[in-house]
Coordinates of C-alpha atoms and ligand atoms in Angstrom, one line a residue:
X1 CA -175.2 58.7 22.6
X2 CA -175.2 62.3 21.1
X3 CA -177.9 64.4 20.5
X4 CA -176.4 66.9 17.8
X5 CA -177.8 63.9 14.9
X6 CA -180.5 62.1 14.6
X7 CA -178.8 58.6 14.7
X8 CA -174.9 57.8 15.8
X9 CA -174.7 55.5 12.7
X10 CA -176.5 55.6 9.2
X11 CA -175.9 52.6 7.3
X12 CA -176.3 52.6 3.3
X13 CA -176.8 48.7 2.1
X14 CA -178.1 46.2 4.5
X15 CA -175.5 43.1 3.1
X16 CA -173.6 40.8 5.0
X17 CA -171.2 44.0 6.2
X18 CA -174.4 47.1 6.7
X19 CA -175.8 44.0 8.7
X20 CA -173.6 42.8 10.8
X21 CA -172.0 46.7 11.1
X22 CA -175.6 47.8 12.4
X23 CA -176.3 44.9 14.8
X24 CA -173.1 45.2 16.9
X25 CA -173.0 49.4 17.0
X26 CA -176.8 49.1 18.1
X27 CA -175.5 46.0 20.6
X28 CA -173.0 48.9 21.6
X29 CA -175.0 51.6 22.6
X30 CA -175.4 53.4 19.4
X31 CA -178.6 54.9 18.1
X32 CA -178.8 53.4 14.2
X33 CA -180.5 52.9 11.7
X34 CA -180.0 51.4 8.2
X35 CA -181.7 51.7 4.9
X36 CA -181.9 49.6 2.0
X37 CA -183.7 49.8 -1.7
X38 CA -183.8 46.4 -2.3
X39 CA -184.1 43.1 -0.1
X40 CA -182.7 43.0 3.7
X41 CA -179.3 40.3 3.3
X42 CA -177.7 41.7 0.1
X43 CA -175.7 40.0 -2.9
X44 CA -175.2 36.8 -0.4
X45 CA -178.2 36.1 0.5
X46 CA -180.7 37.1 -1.9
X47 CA -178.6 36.7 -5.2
X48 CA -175.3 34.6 -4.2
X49 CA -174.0 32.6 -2.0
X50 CA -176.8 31.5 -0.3
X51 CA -179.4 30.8 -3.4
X52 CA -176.5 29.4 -5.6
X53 CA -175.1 26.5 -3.2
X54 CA -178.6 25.6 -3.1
X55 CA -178.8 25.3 -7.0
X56 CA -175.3 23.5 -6.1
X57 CA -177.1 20.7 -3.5
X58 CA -179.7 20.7 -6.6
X59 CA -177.6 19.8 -9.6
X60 CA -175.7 17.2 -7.6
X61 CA -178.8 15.0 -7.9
X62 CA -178.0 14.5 -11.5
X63 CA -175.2 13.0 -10.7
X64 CA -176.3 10.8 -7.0
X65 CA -178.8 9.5 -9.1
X66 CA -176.9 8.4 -11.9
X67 CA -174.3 6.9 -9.3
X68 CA -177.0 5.0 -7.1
X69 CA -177.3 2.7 -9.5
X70 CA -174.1 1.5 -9.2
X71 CA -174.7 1.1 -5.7
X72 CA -178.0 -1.3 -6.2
X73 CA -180.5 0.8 -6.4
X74 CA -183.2 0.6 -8.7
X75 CA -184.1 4.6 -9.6
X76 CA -186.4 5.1 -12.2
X77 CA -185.8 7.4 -14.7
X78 CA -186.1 11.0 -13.4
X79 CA -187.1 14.2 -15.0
X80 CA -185.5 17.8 -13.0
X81 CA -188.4 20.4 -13.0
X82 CA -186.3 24.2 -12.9
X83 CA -189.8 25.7 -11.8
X84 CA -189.8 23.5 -8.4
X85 CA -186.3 23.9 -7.5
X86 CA -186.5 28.1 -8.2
X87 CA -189.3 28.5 -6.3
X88 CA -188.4 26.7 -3.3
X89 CA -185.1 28.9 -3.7
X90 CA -186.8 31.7 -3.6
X91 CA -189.2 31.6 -0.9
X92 CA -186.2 29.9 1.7
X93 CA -184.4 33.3 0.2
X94 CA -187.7 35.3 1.6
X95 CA -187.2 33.5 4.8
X96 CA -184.1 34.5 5.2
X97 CA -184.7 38.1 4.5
X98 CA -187.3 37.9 7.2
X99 CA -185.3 36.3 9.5
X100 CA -182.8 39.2 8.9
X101 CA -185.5 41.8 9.6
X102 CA -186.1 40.5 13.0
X103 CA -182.5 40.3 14.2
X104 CA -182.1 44.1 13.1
X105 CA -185.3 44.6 14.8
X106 CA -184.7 42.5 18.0
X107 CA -181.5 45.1 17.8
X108 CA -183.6 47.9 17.5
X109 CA -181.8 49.3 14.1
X110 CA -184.4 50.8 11.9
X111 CA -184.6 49.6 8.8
X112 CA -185.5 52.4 5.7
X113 CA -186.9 50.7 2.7
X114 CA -185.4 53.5 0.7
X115 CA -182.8 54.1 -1.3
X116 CA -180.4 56.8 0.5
X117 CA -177.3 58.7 -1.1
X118 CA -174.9 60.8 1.0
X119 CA -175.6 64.5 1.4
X120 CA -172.9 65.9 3.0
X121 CA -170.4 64.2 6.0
X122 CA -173.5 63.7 8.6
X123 CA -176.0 64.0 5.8
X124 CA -178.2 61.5 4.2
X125 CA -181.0 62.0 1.7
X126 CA -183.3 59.3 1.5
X127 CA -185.7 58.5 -1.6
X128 CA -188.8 59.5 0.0
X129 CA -187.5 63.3 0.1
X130 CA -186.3 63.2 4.0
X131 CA -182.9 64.4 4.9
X132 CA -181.4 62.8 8.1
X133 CA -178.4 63.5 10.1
X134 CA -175.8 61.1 11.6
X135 CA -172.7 61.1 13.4
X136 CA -171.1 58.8 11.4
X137 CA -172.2 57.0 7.9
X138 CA -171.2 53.4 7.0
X139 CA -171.5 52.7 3.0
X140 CA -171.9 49.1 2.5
X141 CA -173.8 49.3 -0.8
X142 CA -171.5 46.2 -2.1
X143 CA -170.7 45.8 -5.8
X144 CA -172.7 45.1 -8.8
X145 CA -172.1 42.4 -12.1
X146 CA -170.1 44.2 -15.2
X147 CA -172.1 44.3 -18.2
X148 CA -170.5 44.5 -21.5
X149 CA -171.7 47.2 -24.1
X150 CA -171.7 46.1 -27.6
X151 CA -174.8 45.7 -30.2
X152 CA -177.4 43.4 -28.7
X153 CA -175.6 43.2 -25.4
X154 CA -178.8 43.7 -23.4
X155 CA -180.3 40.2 -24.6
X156 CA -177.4 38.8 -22.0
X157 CA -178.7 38.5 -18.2
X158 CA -176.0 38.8 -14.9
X159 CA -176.0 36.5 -11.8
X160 CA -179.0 38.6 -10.5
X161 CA -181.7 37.7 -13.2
X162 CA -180.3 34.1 -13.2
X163 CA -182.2 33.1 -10.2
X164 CA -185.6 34.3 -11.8
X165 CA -185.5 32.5 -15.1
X166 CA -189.0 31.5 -16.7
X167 CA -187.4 28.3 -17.7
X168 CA -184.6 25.8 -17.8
X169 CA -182.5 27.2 -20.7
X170 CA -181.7 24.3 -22.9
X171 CA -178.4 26.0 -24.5
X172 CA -176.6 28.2 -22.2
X173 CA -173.8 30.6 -23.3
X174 CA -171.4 31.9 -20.1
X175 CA -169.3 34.5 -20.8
X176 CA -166.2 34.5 -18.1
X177 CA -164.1 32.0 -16.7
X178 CA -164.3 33.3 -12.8
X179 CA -166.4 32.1 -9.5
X180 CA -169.2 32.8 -11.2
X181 CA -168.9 31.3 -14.4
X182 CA -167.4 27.8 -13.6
X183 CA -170.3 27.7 -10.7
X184 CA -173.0 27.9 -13.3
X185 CA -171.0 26.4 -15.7
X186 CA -171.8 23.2 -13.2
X187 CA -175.1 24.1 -12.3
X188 CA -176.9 24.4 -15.6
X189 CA -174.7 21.5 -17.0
X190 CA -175.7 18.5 -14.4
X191 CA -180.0 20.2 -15.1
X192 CA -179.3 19.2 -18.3
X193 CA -178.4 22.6 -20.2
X194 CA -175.6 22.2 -23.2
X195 CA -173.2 25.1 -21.7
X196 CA -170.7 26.7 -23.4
X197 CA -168.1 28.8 -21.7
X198 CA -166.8 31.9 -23.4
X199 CA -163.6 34.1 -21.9
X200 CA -161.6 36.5 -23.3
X201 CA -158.4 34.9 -22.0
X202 CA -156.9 31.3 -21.9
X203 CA -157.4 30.7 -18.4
X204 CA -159.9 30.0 -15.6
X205 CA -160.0 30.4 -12.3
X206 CA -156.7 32.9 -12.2
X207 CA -155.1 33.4 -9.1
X208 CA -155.9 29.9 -7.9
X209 CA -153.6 27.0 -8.2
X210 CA -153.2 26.3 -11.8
X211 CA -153.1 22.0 -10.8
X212 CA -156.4 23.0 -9.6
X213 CA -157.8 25.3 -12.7
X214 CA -156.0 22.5 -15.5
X215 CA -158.1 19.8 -13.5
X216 CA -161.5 21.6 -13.8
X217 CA -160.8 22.5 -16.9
X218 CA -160.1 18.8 -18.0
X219 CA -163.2 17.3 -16.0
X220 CA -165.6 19.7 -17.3
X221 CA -164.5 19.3 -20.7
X222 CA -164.8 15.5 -20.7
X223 CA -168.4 15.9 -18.7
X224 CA -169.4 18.1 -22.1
X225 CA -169.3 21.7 -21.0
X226 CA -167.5 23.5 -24.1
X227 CA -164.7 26.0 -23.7
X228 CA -164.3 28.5 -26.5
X229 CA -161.0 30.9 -25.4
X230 CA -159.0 33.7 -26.5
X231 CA -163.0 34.9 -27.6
X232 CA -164.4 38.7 -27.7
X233 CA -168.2 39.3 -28.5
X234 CA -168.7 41.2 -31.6
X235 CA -173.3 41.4 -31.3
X236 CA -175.9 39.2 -29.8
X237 CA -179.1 38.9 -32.7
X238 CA -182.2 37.7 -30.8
X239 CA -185.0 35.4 -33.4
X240 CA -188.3 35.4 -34.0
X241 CA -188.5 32.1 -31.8
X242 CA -186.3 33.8 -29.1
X243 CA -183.2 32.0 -30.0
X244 CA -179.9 34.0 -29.1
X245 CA -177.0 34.2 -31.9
X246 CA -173.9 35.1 -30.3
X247 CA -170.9 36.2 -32.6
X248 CA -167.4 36.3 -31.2
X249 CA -164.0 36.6 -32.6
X250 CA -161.7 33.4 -33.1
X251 CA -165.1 30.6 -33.4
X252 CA -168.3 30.3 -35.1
X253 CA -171.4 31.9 -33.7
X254 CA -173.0 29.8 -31.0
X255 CA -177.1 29.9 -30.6
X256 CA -178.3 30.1 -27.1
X257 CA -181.3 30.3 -24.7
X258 CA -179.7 32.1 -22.6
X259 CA -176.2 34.3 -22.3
X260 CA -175.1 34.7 -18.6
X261 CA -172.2 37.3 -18.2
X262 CA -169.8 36.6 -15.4
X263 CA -167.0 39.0 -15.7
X264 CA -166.4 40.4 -12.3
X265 CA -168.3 42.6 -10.2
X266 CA -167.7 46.5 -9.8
X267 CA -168.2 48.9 -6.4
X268 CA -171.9 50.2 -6.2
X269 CA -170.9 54.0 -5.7
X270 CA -172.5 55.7 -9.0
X271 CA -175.0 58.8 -7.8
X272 CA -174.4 57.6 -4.4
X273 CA -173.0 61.5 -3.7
X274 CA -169.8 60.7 -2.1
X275 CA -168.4 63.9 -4.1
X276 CA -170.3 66.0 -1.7
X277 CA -168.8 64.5 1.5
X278 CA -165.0 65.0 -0.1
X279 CA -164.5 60.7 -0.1
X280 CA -162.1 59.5 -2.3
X281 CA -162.9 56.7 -5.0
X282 CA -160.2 54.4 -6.7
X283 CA -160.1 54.4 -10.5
X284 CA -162.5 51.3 -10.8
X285 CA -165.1 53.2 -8.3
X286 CA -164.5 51.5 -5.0
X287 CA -164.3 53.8 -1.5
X288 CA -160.4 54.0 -0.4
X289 CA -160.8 53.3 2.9
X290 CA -157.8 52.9 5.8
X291 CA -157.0 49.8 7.7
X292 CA -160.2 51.3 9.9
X293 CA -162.4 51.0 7.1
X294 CA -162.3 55.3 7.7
X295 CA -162.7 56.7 4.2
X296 CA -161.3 60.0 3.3
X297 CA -163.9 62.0 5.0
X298 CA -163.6 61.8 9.1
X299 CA -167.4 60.5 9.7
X300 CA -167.5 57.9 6.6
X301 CA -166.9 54.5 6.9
X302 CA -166.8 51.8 4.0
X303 CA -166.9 48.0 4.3
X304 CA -167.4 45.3 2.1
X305 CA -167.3 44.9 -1.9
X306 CA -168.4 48.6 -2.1
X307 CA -164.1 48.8 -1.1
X308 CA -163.2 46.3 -3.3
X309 CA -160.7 44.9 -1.4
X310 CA -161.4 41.0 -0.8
X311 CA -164.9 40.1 -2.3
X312 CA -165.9 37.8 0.3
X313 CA -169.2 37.7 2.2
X314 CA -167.1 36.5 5.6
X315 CA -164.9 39.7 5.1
X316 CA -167.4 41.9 4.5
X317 CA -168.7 40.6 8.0
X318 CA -165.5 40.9 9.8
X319 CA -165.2 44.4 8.7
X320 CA -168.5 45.6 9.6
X321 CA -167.6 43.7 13.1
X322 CA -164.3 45.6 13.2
X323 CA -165.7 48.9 12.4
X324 CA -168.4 48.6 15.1
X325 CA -166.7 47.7 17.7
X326 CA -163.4 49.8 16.9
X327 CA -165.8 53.3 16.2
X328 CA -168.7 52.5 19.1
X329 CA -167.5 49.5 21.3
X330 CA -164.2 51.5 22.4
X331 CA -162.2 48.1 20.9
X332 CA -160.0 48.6 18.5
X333 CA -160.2 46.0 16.2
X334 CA -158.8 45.5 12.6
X335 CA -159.2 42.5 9.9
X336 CA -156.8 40.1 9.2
X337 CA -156.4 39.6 5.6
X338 CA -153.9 37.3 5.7
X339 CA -154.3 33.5 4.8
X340 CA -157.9 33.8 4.0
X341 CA -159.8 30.7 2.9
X342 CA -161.4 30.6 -0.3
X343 CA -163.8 28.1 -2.4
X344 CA -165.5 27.5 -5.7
X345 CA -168.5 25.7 -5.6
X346 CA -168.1 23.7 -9.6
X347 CA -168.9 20.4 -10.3
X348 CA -166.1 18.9 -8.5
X349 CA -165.2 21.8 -6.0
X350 CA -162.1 23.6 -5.3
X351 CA -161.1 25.1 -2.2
X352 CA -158.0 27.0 -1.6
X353 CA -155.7 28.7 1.1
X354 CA -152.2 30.5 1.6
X355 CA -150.1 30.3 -1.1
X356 CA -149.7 29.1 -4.3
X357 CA -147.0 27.5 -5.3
X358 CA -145.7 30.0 -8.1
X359 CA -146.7 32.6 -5.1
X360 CA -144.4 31.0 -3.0
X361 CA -141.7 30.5 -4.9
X362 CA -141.8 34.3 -6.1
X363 CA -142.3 35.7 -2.2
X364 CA -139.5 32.3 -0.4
X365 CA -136.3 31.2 -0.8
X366 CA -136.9 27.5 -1.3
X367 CA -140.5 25.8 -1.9
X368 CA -141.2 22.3 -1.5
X369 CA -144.4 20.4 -3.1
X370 CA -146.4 17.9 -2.0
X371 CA -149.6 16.6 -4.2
X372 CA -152.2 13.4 -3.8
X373 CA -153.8 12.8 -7.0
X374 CA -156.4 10.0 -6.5
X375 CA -159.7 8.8 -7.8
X376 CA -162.1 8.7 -4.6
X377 CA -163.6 5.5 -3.2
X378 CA -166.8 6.7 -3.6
X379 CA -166.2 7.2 -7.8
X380 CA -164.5 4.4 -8.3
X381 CA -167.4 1.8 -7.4
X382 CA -169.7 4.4 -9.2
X383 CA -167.3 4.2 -12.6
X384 CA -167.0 8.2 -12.5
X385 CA -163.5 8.8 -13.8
X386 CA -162.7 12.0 -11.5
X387 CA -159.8 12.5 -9.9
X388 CA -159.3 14.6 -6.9
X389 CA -156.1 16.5 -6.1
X390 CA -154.6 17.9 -3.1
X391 CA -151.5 20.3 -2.5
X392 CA -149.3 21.1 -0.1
X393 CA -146.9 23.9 -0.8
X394 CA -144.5 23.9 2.4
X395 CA -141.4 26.7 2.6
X396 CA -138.1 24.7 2.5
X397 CA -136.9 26.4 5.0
X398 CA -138.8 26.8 7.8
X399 CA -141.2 23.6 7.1
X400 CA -144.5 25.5 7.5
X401 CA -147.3 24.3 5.1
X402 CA -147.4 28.2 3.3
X403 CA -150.9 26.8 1.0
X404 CA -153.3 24.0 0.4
X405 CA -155.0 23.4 -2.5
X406 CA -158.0 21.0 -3.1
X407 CA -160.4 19.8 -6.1
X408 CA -162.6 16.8 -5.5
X409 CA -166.1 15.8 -3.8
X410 CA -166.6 18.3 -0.6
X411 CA -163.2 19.7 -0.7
X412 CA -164.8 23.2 0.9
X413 CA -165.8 21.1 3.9
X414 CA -162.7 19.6 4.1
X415 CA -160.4 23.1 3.7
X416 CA -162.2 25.1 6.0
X417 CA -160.9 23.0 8.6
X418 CA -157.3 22.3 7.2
X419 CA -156.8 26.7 6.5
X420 CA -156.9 26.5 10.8
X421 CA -153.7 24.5 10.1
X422 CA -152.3 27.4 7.6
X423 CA -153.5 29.9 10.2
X424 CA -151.5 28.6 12.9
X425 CA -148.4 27.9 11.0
X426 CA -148.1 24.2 11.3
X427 CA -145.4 22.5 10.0
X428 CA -145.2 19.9 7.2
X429 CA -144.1 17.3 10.2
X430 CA -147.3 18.3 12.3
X431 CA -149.3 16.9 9.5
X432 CA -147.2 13.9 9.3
X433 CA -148.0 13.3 12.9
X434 CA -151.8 12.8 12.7
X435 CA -152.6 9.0 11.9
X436 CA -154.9 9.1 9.4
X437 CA -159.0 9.1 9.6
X438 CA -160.0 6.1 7.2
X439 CA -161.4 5.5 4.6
X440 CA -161.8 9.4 4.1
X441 CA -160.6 11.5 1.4
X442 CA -159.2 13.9 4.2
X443 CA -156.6 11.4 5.1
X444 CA -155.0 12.1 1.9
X445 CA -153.9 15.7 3.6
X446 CA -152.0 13.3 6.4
X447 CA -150.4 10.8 3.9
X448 CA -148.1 13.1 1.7
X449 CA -145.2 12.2 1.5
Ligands
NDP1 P1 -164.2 36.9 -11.3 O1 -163.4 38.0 -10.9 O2 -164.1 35.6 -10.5 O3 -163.8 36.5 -12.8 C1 -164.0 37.4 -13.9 C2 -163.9 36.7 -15.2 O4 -164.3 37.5 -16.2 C3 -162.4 36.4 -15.5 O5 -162.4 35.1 -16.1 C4 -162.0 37.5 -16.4 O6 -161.1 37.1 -17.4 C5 -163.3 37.8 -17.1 N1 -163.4 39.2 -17.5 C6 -163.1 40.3 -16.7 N2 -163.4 41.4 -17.3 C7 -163.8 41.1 -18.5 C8 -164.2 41.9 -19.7 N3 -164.2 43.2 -19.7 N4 -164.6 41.2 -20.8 C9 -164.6 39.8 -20.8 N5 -164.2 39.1 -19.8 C10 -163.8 39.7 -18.6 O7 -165.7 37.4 -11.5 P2 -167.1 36.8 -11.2 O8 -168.1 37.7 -11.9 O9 -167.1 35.3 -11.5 O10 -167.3 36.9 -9.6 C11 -167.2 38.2 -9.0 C12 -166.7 38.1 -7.6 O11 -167.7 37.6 -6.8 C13 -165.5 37.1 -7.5 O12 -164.3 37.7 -7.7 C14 -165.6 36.7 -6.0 O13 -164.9 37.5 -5.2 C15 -167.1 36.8 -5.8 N6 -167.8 35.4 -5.8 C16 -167.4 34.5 -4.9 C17 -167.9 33.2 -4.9 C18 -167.4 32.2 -3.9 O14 -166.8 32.6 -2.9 N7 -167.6 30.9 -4.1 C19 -168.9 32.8 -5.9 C20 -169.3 33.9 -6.8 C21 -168.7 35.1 -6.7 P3 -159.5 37.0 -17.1 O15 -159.2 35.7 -16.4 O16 -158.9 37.0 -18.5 O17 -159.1 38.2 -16.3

């Protein structure tokens, strides 16, 4: 491609979006390369989605081997060793980083293991003290965990030192009441931990059904994970013996091991130098970018959580995809945002899509309900007392099924195939028509009436 830069495409942040944004510009044509401080693989892969399901698999074992009892067999008693299970997660994490490596390699993207701000509209300075040009730059620097500030607040830890800890903490404190929070919340709760979870408001989960958010709310209570609400820290005091004294507002101080925070994630654009390309920032930091993912400087891009739009790895991917084949694959290509699938990985899950049903009934003229509340097969012969329960929420008037909503054992396997449904606007009656798979708990989605 040109000659006037050194690359076509300079990439800041090789996540799930620089990634994927890198591969298929290179796959294009386009001379590129890509640097990154850290790991190759970002948040997802190196401290998220990818290490925490496989604390998820992990903590399930507390309960499988509590339940195969029930089922005959004779398991001794079993001690969990955090050492073994964080280690293995972190070398299949190194793995994966290398496996990452080589596709951008096998691309031919060149990867800089520095850190790089932006320098002007084609400029990029890079840690070592090298300037570069490029014809276009893609930031995909992605976002980073709020930290409170308030008098010991630095004895708390965030979702990226969680994956590193020395040992198994035997009292947990979790301050929010988000993804984050009710997927550790889980975690550390079925290792053994005594977890206590701390938010500022009365709610968890918002923005996801609230039959789904009171039913996780009431299992983990009656599992023993503690909910203190309505609750601000005041100061963290750190023992002799290492012992954590967290004092809030509205309950008594609570000693911990260990005090997670979990209260959202913010764009990564601080001393990134965006102000010297003219690229706009919202008021919580993130790069305004158009339906293009084209900032407010002509050759920037943005995709990802560094734009704070939906904070999901597949997004982030589908946006880097879009912006490479839209800016060097001639193909104009732009994300659907619209009925995207969404899950929780807690102790029982909860996966979600479309609308709710207070979303519906504030955006259609008529909303009609459907809901299975049932305890699985595989819980009763165990003697768990979990329920699962499943929602349709159909528009009166045209019959399509607008959102379904799901907590119980594998319900993210289960939605990701049932959001194809919501995608292409089936009907309530088009469920009705499958005959049911059984015994499954999927059937349950057919067998609403
Ligand atoms: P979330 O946005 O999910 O939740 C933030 C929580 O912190 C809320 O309960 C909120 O309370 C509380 N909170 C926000 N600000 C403050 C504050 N200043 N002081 C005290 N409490 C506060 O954030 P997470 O950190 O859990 O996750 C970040 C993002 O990462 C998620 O939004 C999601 O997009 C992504 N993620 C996705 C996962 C998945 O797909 N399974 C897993 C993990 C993360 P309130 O309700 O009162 O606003």
């Amino acid at each position: 491609m040109s000659q006037k830069y050194d690359y076509d495409l300079f990439v800041i942040g090789a996540g799930s979006g620089g990634v994927r944004a890198s591969r298929v510009s290179a796959a294009h044509g386009a001379k590129v390369a890509i640097a990154e401080e850290h790991k190759v693989g970002g948040t997802c892969v190196i401290r998220g989605c990818v290490p925490k399901k496989l604390l998820v698999y992990g903590a399930h074992f507390a309960e499988d081997l509590q339940d195969a009892r029930r089922f005959g067999w004779e398991v001794p008693d079993c001690r969990f060793d955090w050492p073994t299970l964080r280690d293995n997660v972190l070398a299949e994490v190194d793995r994966l980083e290398g496996l990452y490596t080589e596709n951008l390699e096998r691309h031919k993207v060149e990867i800089i293991k520095e850190r790089a701000t932006v320098a002007g509209p084609h400029e990029v300075k890079l840690s070592g003290g090298r300037t570069v040009t490029a014809g276009k730059i893609l930031i995909a620097t992605g976002a980073t965990p709020v930290m409170l500030d308030f008098p010991g607040a630095e004895h708390g830890i965030s979702s990226n030192e969680v994956f590193h800890l020395d040992a198994l903490p035997k009292r947990i404190l979790i301050t929010g009441g988000g993804y984050i929070a009710n997927e550790f919340a889980g975690i550390f709760h079925e290792f053994g931990s005594k977890v206590t979870v701390v938010n500022r408001s009365d709610t968890i989960l918002r923005g996801y059904e609230e039959a789904l958010r009171d039913r996780l709310l009431q299992i983990s209570i009656t599992k023993g994970i503690d909910f203190k609400f309505n609750a601000a820290f005041q100061k963290i005091e750190k023992g002799e013996d290492g012992t954590l004294t967290a004092y809030l507002t509205g309950c008594e101080p609570i000693e911990a091991d260990a005090i997670l925070f979990a209260i959202g994630r913010r764009p990564n654009t601080d001393s990134l130098g965006l102000e010297t390309a003219g690229v706009e920032l919202d008021k919580k930091g993130a790069v305004m970018v158009d339906a293009d993912n084209k900032s407010s400087c002509d050759s920037i891009y943005a995709v990802g959580d560094v734009t704070n739009r939906v904070q999901l790895t597949p997004v982030a991917i589908r946006e880097g995809h879009a912006f490479a084949d839209t800016v060097f694959g001639n193909k104009p290509t732009r994300v659907d945002y619209e009925s995207i699938p969404s899950a929780v990985f807690s102790h029982p899950p909860v996966a979600s899509v479309g609308l709710t049903e207070g979303q519906a009934r504030d955006r259609l003229g008529t909303v009609k309900t459907y809901q299975s509340d049932f305890r699985p097969m595989k819980n009763v012969l165990a003697g768990r007392n979990e329920r699962a329960l499943y929602k349709l929420v159909v528009d009166g008037e045209t019959e399509e099924v607008v959102g379904i909503h799901m907590i119980g054992p594998d319900a993210p396997e289960i939605l990701q195939a049932a959001a194809i449904a919501v995608k292409a606007k089936l009907k309530k009656s088009d469920f009705d028509a499958v005959v049911a798979l059984h015994p499954t708990m999927a059937e349950e989605l057919v067998l609403m009436r």
